[in-house]
Amino acid sequence: MPEKRTRNKTDLPYNLDAEKAVLGSALISEDALYNVVSGLQQSDFYDFKHQKVYQAIIQVMDNKQKVDVLTVAGELDNMKELENVGGVDYLYELTDSMISLGNLKSYVDIVLDQAILRQMLVTIRQIDKEYREEEIESPNDFILDSEVKFKDAIERRNVDKFVALKDSVEVVKRNLDVLKENPNTSNLTGLDTGYESINNLTQGFQRGEVYVVAARPNVGKTALALNFAYNVATNNRVPVAIFSLEMGSELLTQRLLGIASNVDMSKIKTGNFTGQERVKIAQGLKDLAELPIFIDETPGIKLMDIIAKTRKLIATNPDLGLIVIDYLGLVQIGGNSKGEQSRQEEVRKISLEIKAMARETKIPVILISQLSRASEKRDSKKPMLSDLRDSGSIEQDADVVMLLYREDYYKDSKAPSGDKKLNQLSQEERFEQVKAQKIKEMGETFGNVSLVEVNLAKNRNGSTGRADLFFYKSYGRYAPPDKGWEIEMENIRRGAEGNK
């Protein structure tokens, strides 16, 4: 192994012996060559001569030529750099430093570690220089921008390594052995969403995946995300983080209280309760106080703040189970963007970073997003993936996209058949008439209720499909249709088909 050299405290770190060893090996061995070029970049070499030799090696490869002393010397000559690196004699000196392929990885790692350490120190010095010489208008922005620079400096340190298939097979085999001894009869491999129909399609919220919940304004997307958060905290007993950019923690808690107590939200806000409702409220408050839900109410929060606060919360709550961000349109990119890039480009970066955060932390993230007006211009108002607002990268980066459709958002929930008699109705009109009547009856019994179609339009690791949920708007609560309702609706549909 190359010896550490003594250096002045103002020097940047490097190891010339390691640099010579990897270059010499690349000049002689084709196997070594591919190991070197797959692990290092030109800027990883500290010595100017070594940077130029490596640049020539890459150029020879790009020209589909064999890499050796003569071809690299020829390329250096074309670059007018051969004499600057010490001529052909220095290339032969490099080959004398060749090491065995078995030891090459250690030397490549040394060169890479020194390069990353240099970049870290340069970044630290730049940050210090900016702090001393430039006016800091916003300490928060300066800290976040510095964090981004430092993260970029060490990013290559965290590049994933290849995983041999045989190693991955062993992991899957062990998991299957565990399941054989303790079979999973619930069909859940992730966190319980609280809704069987959604669990059947997703097998629960999976670690490291991003779930986009999208709809037009006021359809009920925030309410569904809050129901998910409440269900995960209640059913799975794991902490949940909610970044609420649109409403404060008090209003959010009131909405959670409506879900927990089944008491009308207007009464929760005014305090105009009956005696029975007061009991429900008291129990709901008690239940909520015991739930491990954490709310950040920072308006217009920056992306790096979300990431930093999530890491801090994980430090104190390592079993954090779910992150909810409400909503994408209000997240700011931060840093030095200052209008230099389009909102589409900002959303692309935000989407990529949120996906990276989910993968890194292995925590599912629910990201609320608005849909464009495109759906309202179609005869069928049902949303499609192309309606996702601001950027196609949302669709690309998300693992699951849930598009919400509520028919009464667009039209009156009364039967669409007007004054027609029963025998004049079409099959669909007959069905819709009875469905509207059933929903009306439920609304009168349980409060203002709508049928919401949750369309899983994208499911990267499972099936797409539709899950129907009842949205009790008075409480902000989502609930699955009961079996009796589903059976009755199926019978009505079959009867309608039989009377065609």
Short mmCIF file of C-alpha atoms in Angstrom, two decimals:
data_model
loop_
_atom_site.label_atom_id
_atom_site.label_comp_id
_atom_site.label_asym_id
_atom_site.label_seq_id
_atom_site.Cartn_x
_atom_site.Cartn_y
_atom_site.Cartn_z
CA MET A 1 0.00 0.00 0.00
CA PRO A 2 1.32 3.52 -0.75
CA GLU A 3 2.66 5.40 2.26
CA LYS A 4 1.03 8.52 3.56
CA ARG A 5 3.05 11.61 2.76
CA THR A 6 3.73 14.51 5.10
CA ARG A 7 2.02 17.65 3.88
CA ASN A 8 1.59 21.24 4.85
CA LYS A 9 -1.68 22.01 6.65
CA THR A 10 -2.77 24.22 3.76
CA ASP A 11 -2.33 21.42 1.18
CA LEU A 12 -5.17 19.42 -0.27
CA PRO A 13 -4.94 15.64 0.19
CA TYR A 14 -3.73 13.33 -2.58
CA ASN A 15 -1.70 10.15 -3.07
CA LEU A 16 0.61 10.15 -6.08
CA ASP A 17 1.69 6.53 -5.63
CA ALA A 18 -1.92 5.32 -5.83
CA GLU A 19 -2.57 7.49 -8.89
CA LYS A 20 0.50 6.10 -10.66
CA ALA A 21 -0.45 2.53 -9.76
CA VAL A 22 -3.98 2.71 -11.22
CA LEU A 23 -2.81 4.47 -14.40
CA GLY A 24 0.06 2.04 -14.91
CA SER A 25 -2.29 -0.92 -14.47
CA ALA A 26 -4.78 0.58 -16.97
CA LEU A 27 -1.99 0.97 -19.57
CA ILE A 28 -1.06 -2.71 -19.41
CA SER A 29 -4.14 -4.73 -18.42
CA GLU A 30 -7.52 -4.57 -20.18
CA ASP A 31 -9.25 -5.94 -17.07
CA ALA A 32 -7.57 -3.27 -14.96
CA LEU A 33 -8.52 -0.62 -17.52
CA TYR A 34 -12.25 -1.28 -17.17
CA ASN A 35 -12.01 -1.37 -13.38
CA VAL A 36 -10.30 2.03 -13.40
CA VAL A 37 -12.56 3.83 -15.88
CA SER A 38 -15.72 2.52 -14.16
CA GLY A 39 -14.57 3.85 -10.78
CA LEU A 40 -12.76 7.12 -11.46
CA GLN A 41 -13.15 10.39 -13.32
CA GLN A 42 -10.47 12.68 -14.73
CA SER A 43 -10.94 15.20 -11.91
CA ASP A 44 -10.27 12.47 -9.32
CA PHE A 45 -6.56 12.67 -10.15
CA TYR A 46 -4.74 15.43 -8.32
CA ASP A 47 -1.58 15.55 -10.44
CA PHE A 48 -1.99 17.53 -13.68
CA LYS A 49 0.11 15.00 -15.62
CA HIS A 50 -2.13 12.17 -14.40
CA GLN A 51 -5.27 14.03 -15.42
CA LYS A 52 -3.93 14.40 -18.96
CA VAL A 53 -2.84 10.75 -19.17
CA TYR A 54 -6.28 9.63 -18.02
CA GLN A 55 -7.94 11.99 -20.52
CA ALA A 56 -5.85 10.44 -23.31
CA ILE A 57 -6.75 6.91 -22.15
CA ILE A 58 -10.47 7.74 -22.34
CA GLN A 59 -10.04 9.31 -25.78
CA VAL A 60 -8.22 6.21 -27.08
CA MET A 61 -11.08 4.07 -25.79
CA ASP A 62 -13.63 6.35 -27.47
CA ASN A 63 -11.70 5.91 -30.74
CA LYS A 64 -12.15 2.12 -30.41
CA GLN A 65 -8.38 1.59 -30.17
CA LYS A 66 -6.43 -0.70 -27.86
CA VAL A 67 -5.11 1.18 -24.82
CA ASP A 68 -1.33 0.83 -24.38
CA VAL A 69 1.72 3.06 -24.02
CA LEU A 70 2.05 3.75 -27.75
CA THR A 71 -1.60 4.60 -28.45
CA VAL A 72 -1.86 6.81 -25.36
CA ALA A 73 1.42 8.53 -26.25
CA GLY A 74 0.05 9.20 -29.72
CA GLU A 75 -3.13 10.70 -28.31
CA LEU A 76 -1.13 12.88 -25.88
CA ASP A 77 0.92 14.07 -28.84
CA ASN A 78 -2.30 15.01 -30.68
CA MET A 79 -3.38 16.89 -27.57
CA LYS A 80 0.00 18.73 -27.51
CA GLU A 81 0.51 17.38 -23.99
CA LEU A 82 3.06 14.56 -24.45
CA GLU A 83 6.08 16.62 -23.42
CA ASN A 84 4.12 18.27 -20.58
CA VAL A 85 3.51 14.88 -18.93
CA GLY A 86 7.14 13.81 -19.25
CA GLY A 87 7.05 12.05 -22.61
CA VAL A 88 6.91 8.34 -23.35
CA ASP A 89 9.47 7.72 -20.60
CA TYR A 90 6.94 8.80 -17.96
CA LEU A 91 4.29 6.48 -19.40
CA TYR A 92 6.73 3.58 -19.03
CA GLU A 93 7.45 4.77 -15.50
CA LEU A 94 3.72 4.49 -14.80
CA THR A 95 3.64 0.90 -16.11
CA ASP A 96 6.42 0.03 -13.64
CA SER A 97 3.92 0.93 -10.90
CA MET A 98 1.43 -1.69 -12.07
CA ILE A 99 -0.20 -3.75 -9.34
CA SER A 100 -2.14 -7.00 -9.39
CA LEU A 101 -5.82 -6.91 -10.30
CA GLY A 102 -6.66 -8.27 -6.84
CA ASN A 103 -5.18 -5.16 -5.18
CA LEU A 104 -6.38 -2.66 -7.77
CA LYS A 105 -9.69 -1.91 -6.07
CA SER A 106 -7.92 -0.74 -2.92
CA TYR A 107 -5.84 1.73 -4.93
CA VAL A 108 -8.85 2.98 -6.89
CA ASP A 109 -10.63 3.55 -3.57
CA ILE A 110 -7.64 5.51 -2.27
CA VAL A 111 -7.66 7.82 -5.29
CA LEU A 112 -11.43 8.29 -5.03
CA ASP A 113 -11.38 8.91 -1.26
CA GLN A 114 -8.65 11.52 -1.63
CA ALA A 115 -10.61 13.22 -4.44
CA ILE A 116 -13.79 13.35 -2.36
CA LEU A 117 -11.87 14.63 0.65
CA ARG A 118 -10.33 17.37 -1.51
CA GLN A 119 -13.77 18.36 -2.80
CA MET A 120 -15.13 18.43 0.75
CA LEU A 121 -12.33 20.71 1.92
CA VAL A 122 -12.66 23.00 -1.12
CA THR A 123 -16.41 23.24 -0.49
CA ILE A 124 -15.89 24.02 3.18
CA ARG A 125 -13.42 26.75 2.27
CA GLN A 126 -15.82 28.21 -0.30
CA ILE A 127 -18.64 28.26 2.24
CA ASP A 128 -16.36 29.91 4.80
CA LYS A 129 -15.19 32.48 2.22
CA GLU A 130 -18.80 33.34 1.27
CA TYR A 131 -19.69 33.72 4.94
CA ARG A 132 -16.77 36.06 5.60
CA GLU A 133 -16.92 38.13 2.41
CA GLU A 134 -20.57 38.24 1.34
CA GLU A 135 -23.63 39.70 3.04
CA ILE A 136 -25.89 36.94 4.37
CA GLU A 137 -29.46 38.16 3.83
CA SER A 138 -31.11 34.94 4.99
CA PRO A 139 -29.19 32.60 7.33
CA ASN A 140 -31.70 29.84 6.57
CA ASP A 141 -31.12 30.08 2.80
CA PHE A 142 -27.35 30.22 3.34
CA ILE A 143 -27.45 27.07 5.49
CA LEU A 144 -29.63 25.20 3.00
CA ASP A 145 -27.50 26.26 0.03
CA SER A 146 -24.35 25.20 1.90
CA GLU A 147 -25.94 21.85 2.70
CA VAL A 148 -26.70 21.29 -1.00
CA LYS A 149 -23.11 22.14 -1.96
CA PHE A 150 -21.72 19.79 0.68
CA LYS A 151 -24.09 17.02 -0.35
CA ASP A 152 -22.99 17.40 -3.98
CA ALA A 153 -19.35 17.22 -2.87
CA ILE A 154 -19.76 13.84 -1.18
CA GLU A 155 -22.47 12.43 -3.45
CA ARG A 156 -20.17 9.94 -5.19
CA ARG A 157 -19.28 8.47 -1.82
CA ASN A 158 -22.85 7.16 -1.61
CA VAL A 159 -23.13 5.71 -5.11
CA ASP A 160 -24.80 2.31 -4.91
CA LYS A 161 -22.63 -0.69 -5.58
CA PHE A 162 -23.67 -3.52 -7.84
CA VAL A 163 -25.44 -6.35 -6.01
CA ALA A 164 -24.63 -9.82 -7.26
CA LEU A 165 -27.81 -11.67 -8.23
CA LYS A 166 -26.75 -14.67 -6.15
CA ASP A 167 -26.64 -12.43 -3.04
CA SER A 168 -30.07 -11.01 -3.81
CA VAL A 169 -31.40 -14.53 -4.36
CA GLU A 170 -30.20 -15.48 -0.88
CA VAL A 171 -32.08 -12.55 0.66
CA VAL A 172 -35.30 -13.48 -1.17
CA LYS A 173 -34.85 -17.14 -0.17
CA ARG A 174 -34.49 -16.21 3.52
CA ASN A 175 -37.61 -14.04 3.32
CA LEU A 176 -39.56 -16.89 1.72
CA ASP A 177 -38.36 -19.28 4.43
CA VAL A 178 -39.67 -16.87 7.06
CA LEU A 179 -43.01 -16.61 5.26
CA LYS A 180 -43.20 -20.40 5.01
CA GLU A 181 -42.97 -20.65 8.79
CA ASN A 182 -45.24 -17.64 9.36
CA PRO A 183 -47.43 -17.19 6.27
CA ASN A 184 -48.83 -13.70 5.64
CA THR A 185 -52.57 -14.34 5.42
CA SER A 186 -53.48 -10.65 5.30
CA ASN A 187 -51.91 -10.07 1.86
CA LEU A 188 -50.12 -7.08 3.40
CA THR A 189 -46.38 -6.61 2.88
CA GLY A 190 -46.39 -2.93 3.84
CA LEU A 191 -48.30 -0.62 6.17
CA ASP A 192 -52.07 -1.03 6.39
CA THR A 193 -53.74 1.82 4.49
CA GLY A 194 -56.98 1.27 6.39
CA TYR A 195 -58.88 0.30 3.21
CA GLU A 196 -59.06 -3.30 2.07
CA SER A 197 -59.72 -2.41 -1.58
CA ILE A 198 -56.55 -0.29 -1.72
CA ASN A 199 -54.55 -2.86 0.25
CA ASN A 200 -55.55 -5.49 -2.31
CA LEU A 201 -53.97 -3.43 -5.08
CA THR A 202 -50.88 -2.14 -3.25
CA GLN A 203 -50.35 -4.73 -0.47
CA GLY A 204 -50.08 -1.66 1.78
CA PHE A 205 -47.74 1.32 1.78
CA GLN A 206 -44.33 -0.08 0.83
CA ARG A 207 -40.99 1.10 2.20
CA GLY A 208 -39.21 3.67 0.06
CA GLU A 209 -42.09 4.22 -2.38
CA VAL A 210 -43.78 7.49 -3.38
CA TYR A 211 -47.59 7.63 -3.51
CA VAL A 212 -49.10 10.57 -5.37
CA VAL A 213 -52.69 11.47 -4.42
CA ALA A 214 -54.02 13.83 -7.09
CA ALA A 215 -57.34 15.56 -7.77
CA ARG A 216 -58.87 18.89 -8.64
CA PRO A 217 -59.26 21.39 -5.75
CA ASN A 218 -61.88 20.52 -3.09
CA VAL A 219 -62.43 16.95 -4.30
CA GLY A 220 -60.97 15.52 -1.07
CA LYS A 221 -57.29 14.70 -1.67
CA THR A 222 -56.01 16.28 1.56
CA ALA A 223 -58.78 14.54 3.48
CA LEU A 224 -57.78 11.17 2.02
CA ALA A 225 -54.11 11.77 2.88
CA LEU A 226 -55.10 12.64 6.46
CA ASN A 227 -57.18 9.46 6.65
CA PHE A 228 -54.16 7.50 5.45
CA ALA A 229 -51.99 9.17 8.12
CA TYR A 230 -54.59 8.50 10.82
CA ASN A 231 -55.01 4.86 9.75
CA VAL A 232 -51.26 4.18 9.60
CA ALA A 233 -50.67 5.71 13.04
CA THR A 234 -53.70 3.89 14.50
CA ASN A 235 -53.45 0.47 12.84
CA ASN A 236 -49.68 0.13 12.58
CA ARG A 237 -48.69 2.16 15.66
CA VAL A 238 -45.77 3.82 13.89
CA PRO A 239 -44.91 7.54 13.80
CA VAL A 240 -46.21 9.65 10.92
CA ALA A 241 -44.79 13.02 9.75
CA ILE A 242 -47.12 15.53 8.07
CA PHE A 243 -45.71 18.56 6.25
CA SER A 244 -48.74 20.84 5.99
CA LEU A 245 -47.95 23.78 3.73
CA GLU A 246 -51.55 24.91 3.29
CA MET A 247 -53.05 24.86 6.80
CA GLY A 248 -51.82 25.26 10.34
CA SER A 249 -51.46 22.49 12.91
CA GLU A 250 -54.59 23.55 14.81
CA LEU A 251 -56.85 23.29 11.76
CA LEU A 252 -55.18 20.03 10.77
CA THR A 253 -55.81 18.65 14.25
CA GLN A 254 -59.47 19.69 14.02
CA ARG A 255 -59.76 17.72 10.78
CA LEU A 256 -58.11 14.70 12.39
CA LEU A 257 -60.54 15.08 15.28
CA GLY A 258 -63.45 14.90 12.84
CA ILE A 259 -62.05 11.63 11.51
CA ALA A 260 -61.50 10.22 14.99
CA SER A 261 -64.84 11.28 16.50
CA ASN A 262 -67.34 11.26 13.59
CA VAL A 263 -68.54 14.68 14.73
CA ASP A 264 -69.42 17.36 12.20
CA MET A 265 -66.46 19.64 11.48
CA SER A 266 -68.62 22.76 11.74
CA LYS A 267 -69.52 21.80 15.31
CA ILE A 268 -65.88 21.15 16.17
CA LYS A 269 -65.03 24.66 14.96
CA THR A 270 -67.91 26.37 16.78
CA GLY A 271 -68.11 24.18 19.89
CA ASN A 272 -71.86 23.75 19.41
CA PHE A 273 -72.09 20.11 20.60
CA THR A 274 -74.85 17.91 21.89
CA GLY A 275 -74.15 15.87 25.00
CA GLN A 276 -73.40 12.69 23.02
CA GLU A 277 -71.14 14.59 20.63
CA ARG A 278 -69.24 16.04 23.57
CA VAL A 279 -68.46 12.50 24.74
CA LYS A 280 -67.27 11.57 21.21
CA ILE A 281 -65.09 14.68 21.09
CA ALA A 282 -63.52 13.91 24.47
CA GLN A 283 -62.72 10.34 23.39
CA GLY A 284 -61.43 11.55 20.02
CA LEU A 285 -59.07 14.03 21.68
CA LYS A 286 -57.81 11.31 23.99
CA ASP A 287 -57.18 8.96 21.07
CA LEU A 288 -55.41 11.62 19.01
CA ALA A 289 -53.14 12.60 21.89
CA GLU A 290 -51.84 9.03 21.99
CA LEU A 291 -51.06 8.87 18.27
CA PRO A 292 -47.42 9.38 17.16
CA ILE A 293 -48.24 12.01 14.55
CA PHE A 294 -45.87 14.97 14.04
CA ILE A 295 -46.98 18.09 12.13
CA ASP A 296 -44.78 20.72 10.49
CA GLU A 297 -46.86 23.76 9.53
CA THR A 298 -44.15 25.83 7.81
CA PRO A 299 -45.82 27.64 4.86
CA GLY A 300 -43.87 27.61 1.59
CA ILE A 301 -41.32 25.21 3.06
CA LYS A 302 -38.19 24.58 1.03
CA LEU A 303 -37.34 21.13 -0.24
CA MET A 304 -34.07 20.91 1.69
CA ASP A 305 -35.96 21.86 4.89
CA ILE A 306 -38.29 18.90 4.37
CA ILE A 307 -35.31 16.57 3.91
CA ALA A 308 -33.38 18.02 6.87
CA LYS A 309 -36.39 17.95 9.21
CA THR A 310 -37.21 14.39 8.16
CA ARG A 311 -33.67 13.24 9.00
CA LYS A 312 -33.86 15.01 12.36
CA LEU A 313 -37.20 13.35 13.14
CA ILE A 314 -35.80 9.94 12.18
CA ALA A 315 -32.93 10.50 14.61
CA THR A 316 -35.43 10.67 17.49
CA ASN A 317 -38.03 8.35 15.94
CA PRO A 318 -36.12 5.67 13.98
CA ASP A 319 -39.36 3.73 13.37
CA LEU A 320 -40.93 6.63 11.41
CA GLY A 321 -43.42 4.87 9.16
CA LEU A 322 -44.96 7.43 6.80
CA ILE A 323 -44.35 10.94 5.45
CA VAL A 324 -47.18 13.10 4.07
CA ILE A 325 -46.44 16.26 2.05
CA ASP A 326 -49.43 18.55 1.44
CA TYR A 327 -48.89 19.65 -1.21
CA LEU A 328 -46.36 19.57 -4.07
CA GLY A 329 -47.44 22.88 -5.60
CA LEU A 330 -46.37 24.83 -2.49
CA VAL A 331 -42.94 23.23 -2.02
CA GLN A 332 -40.12 25.61 -2.93
CA ILE A 333 -36.84 24.45 -4.46
CA GLY A 334 -34.80 26.91 -2.38
CA GLY A 335 -31.10 27.49 -2.89
CA ASN A 336 -30.12 29.98 -5.58
CA SER A 337 -32.84 29.30 -8.17
CA LYS A 338 -34.48 32.78 -7.83
CA GLY A 339 -36.64 32.39 -10.88
CA GLU A 340 -33.80 31.20 -13.10
CA GLN A 341 -35.65 28.02 -14.00
CA SER A 342 -39.22 27.18 -14.96
CA ARG A 343 -41.69 25.76 -12.48
CA GLN A 344 -41.70 22.55 -14.53
CA GLU A 345 -37.95 22.20 -13.97
CA GLU A 346 -38.35 22.97 -10.26
CA VAL A 347 -41.07 20.32 -9.94
CA ARG A 348 -38.83 17.83 -11.75
CA LYS A 349 -36.07 18.43 -9.20
CA ILE A 350 -38.48 18.31 -6.26
CA SER A 351 -39.98 15.06 -7.52
CA LEU A 352 -36.54 13.47 -7.97
CA GLU A 353 -35.36 14.57 -4.51
CA ILE A 354 -38.51 13.30 -2.79
CA LYS A 355 -38.09 9.95 -4.53
CA ALA A 356 -34.43 9.87 -3.46
CA MET A 357 -35.43 10.71 0.13
CA ALA A 358 -38.00 7.89 0.17
CA ARG A 359 -35.44 5.38 -1.09
CA GLU A 360 -32.70 6.57 1.24
CA THR A 361 -34.89 6.55 4.36
CA LYS A 362 -36.90 3.48 3.26
CA ILE A 363 -40.08 5.32 4.29
CA PRO A 364 -43.21 5.59 2.10
CA VAL A 365 -44.08 9.16 1.12
CA ILE A 366 -47.57 10.41 0.26
CA LEU A 367 -47.28 13.42 -2.03
CA ILE A 368 -50.44 15.43 -2.69
CA SER A 369 -50.68 17.04 -6.10
CA GLN A 370 -53.24 19.05 -8.02
CA LEU A 371 -54.55 18.12 -11.44
CA SER A 372 -54.74 20.55 -14.32
CA ARG A 373 -58.06 21.74 -15.77
CA ALA A 374 -57.70 19.36 -18.71
CA SER A 375 -60.14 16.85 -17.24
CA GLU A 376 -62.87 19.49 -17.00
CA LYS A 377 -62.70 20.07 -20.74
CA ARG A 378 -63.52 16.44 -21.54
CA ASP A 379 -67.00 14.96 -21.71
CA SER A 380 -65.90 12.42 -19.13
CA LYS A 381 -64.50 14.41 -16.24
CA LYS A 382 -62.56 11.44 -14.90
CA PRO A 383 -58.87 12.38 -14.54
CA MET A 384 -55.99 10.75 -16.38
CA LEU A 385 -52.25 10.58 -15.68
CA SER A 386 -51.63 13.26 -18.28
CA ASP A 387 -53.63 15.68 -16.10
CA LEU A 388 -50.89 15.79 -13.44
CA ARG A 389 -49.91 19.40 -13.08
CA ASP A 390 -46.54 21.08 -13.83
CA SER A 391 -44.41 18.10 -14.84
CA GLY A 392 -44.49 14.64 -16.33
CA SER A 393 -41.72 13.74 -13.89
CA ILE A 394 -44.36 13.32 -11.15
CA GLU A 395 -45.85 10.44 -13.09
CA GLN A 396 -42.41 9.09 -13.88
CA ASP A 397 -40.97 9.21 -10.36
CA ALA A 398 -44.07 8.08 -8.44
CA ASP A 399 -44.47 4.40 -7.65
CA VAL A 400 -48.24 4.71 -7.25
CA VAL A 401 -50.56 7.42 -8.58
CA MET A 402 -54.07 7.68 -7.13
CA LEU A 403 -56.45 9.87 -9.13
CA LEU A 404 -59.62 10.89 -7.28
CA TYR A 405 -62.95 11.39 -9.01
CA ARG A 406 -66.11 12.55 -7.27
CA GLU A 407 -69.14 12.71 -9.51
CA ASP A 408 -71.06 15.21 -7.39
CA TYR A 409 -68.12 17.62 -7.73
CA TYR A 410 -69.23 18.17 -11.32
CA LYS A 411 -72.99 17.71 -11.15
CA ASP A 412 -75.96 17.35 -8.82
CA SER A 413 -76.08 13.96 -7.12
CA LYS A 414 -79.79 13.50 -7.96
CA ALA A 415 -80.77 10.79 -10.43
CA PRO A 416 -79.76 11.79 -13.98
CA SER A 417 -82.94 10.48 -15.57
CA GLY A 418 -85.07 13.59 -15.07
CA ASP A 419 -88.82 12.89 -15.40
CA LYS A 420 -88.48 9.63 -17.28
CA LYS A 421 -90.56 6.69 -16.11
CA LEU A 422 -88.81 3.53 -14.89
CA ASN A 423 -89.52 1.57 -18.09
CA GLN A 424 -88.03 4.41 -20.15
CA LEU A 425 -84.64 4.34 -18.41
CA SER A 426 -81.56 2.86 -19.99
CA GLN A 427 -79.51 0.29 -18.09
CA GLU A 428 -77.00 2.91 -16.94
CA GLU A 429 -79.71 5.43 -16.05
CA ARG A 430 -81.53 2.80 -13.96
CA PHE A 431 -78.35 1.95 -12.11
CA GLU A 432 -77.34 5.58 -11.56
CA GLN A 433 -80.82 6.48 -10.29
CA VAL A 434 -80.77 3.79 -7.62
CA LYS A 435 -77.14 4.56 -6.73
CA ALA A 436 -77.95 8.24 -6.26
CA GLN A 437 -80.92 7.33 -4.06
CA LYS A 438 -78.78 5.00 -1.93
CA ILE A 439 -76.11 7.67 -1.46
CA LYS A 440 -78.82 10.19 -0.53
CA GLU A 441 -80.19 7.78 2.09
CA MET A 442 -76.71 7.30 3.53
CA GLY A 443 -76.17 11.04 3.62
CA GLU A 444 -79.36 11.57 5.58
CA THR A 445 -78.35 8.86 8.03
CA PHE A 446 -74.62 9.49 8.45
CA GLY A 447 -74.07 13.03 7.21
CA ASN A 448 -73.09 14.59 3.89
CA VAL A 449 -71.60 11.71 1.87
CA SER A 450 -70.13 11.27 -1.61
CA LEU A 451 -68.88 8.27 -3.52
CA VAL A 452 -65.22 8.78 -4.48
CA GLU A 453 -63.53 6.67 -7.12
CA VAL A 454 -59.86 6.14 -6.26
CA ASN A 455 -58.24 5.18 -9.53
CA LEU A 456 -54.80 3.60 -9.11
CA ALA A 457 -53.75 4.69 -12.59
CA LYS A 458 -50.13 3.73 -12.00
CA ASN A 459 -48.80 1.00 -9.73
CA ARG A 460 -45.17 0.24 -10.50
CA ASN A 461 -45.04 -2.97 -8.49
CA GLY A 462 -48.64 -4.18 -8.58
CA SER A 463 -51.99 -4.01 -10.31
CA THR A 464 -53.81 -0.90 -11.40
CA GLY A 465 -57.51 -0.67 -10.67
CA ARG A 466 -60.29 1.23 -8.93
CA ALA A 467 -61.23 1.36 -5.27
CA ASP A 468 -64.55 2.96 -4.24
CA LEU A 469 -64.68 4.85 -0.94
CA PHE A 470 -67.39 6.87 0.79
CA PHE A 471 -66.30 10.39 1.69
CA TYR A 472 -68.25 11.74 4.67
CA LYS A 473 -67.50 15.40 4.04
CA SER A 474 -69.05 16.61 7.30
CA TYR A 475 -66.38 14.71 9.28
CA GLY A 476 -63.62 14.64 6.64
CA ARG A 477 -63.68 10.86 6.95
CA TYR A 478 -63.24 8.20 4.28
CA ALA A 479 -64.74 4.76 4.79
CA PRO A 480 -65.14 1.68 2.58
CA PRO A 481 -68.62 0.72 1.37
CA ASP A 482 -70.00 -2.06 3.55
CA LYS A 483 -70.54 -5.52 2.06
CA GLY A 484 -74.31 -5.08 2.11
CA TRP A 485 -74.09 -1.95 -0.02
CA GLU A 486 -71.73 -3.63 -2.50
CA ILE A 487 -73.99 -6.70 -2.79
CA GLU A 488 -77.09 -4.56 -3.24
CA MET A 489 -75.45 -2.43 -5.91
CA GLU A 490 -74.29 -5.56 -7.74
CA ASN A 491 -77.83 -6.95 -7.64
CA ILE A 492 -79.20 -3.69 -8.99
CA ARG A 493 -76.68 -3.75 -11.83
CA ARG A 494 -77.57 -7.33 -12.70
CA GLY A 495 -81.26 -6.49 -12.56
CA ALA A 496 -80.67 -3.55 -14.87
CA GLU A 497 -78.84 -5.80 -17.30
CA GLY A 498 -81.65 -8.37 -17.17
CA ASN A 499 -84.25 -5.73 -18.02
CA LYS A 500 -82.45 -4.41 -21.07
#
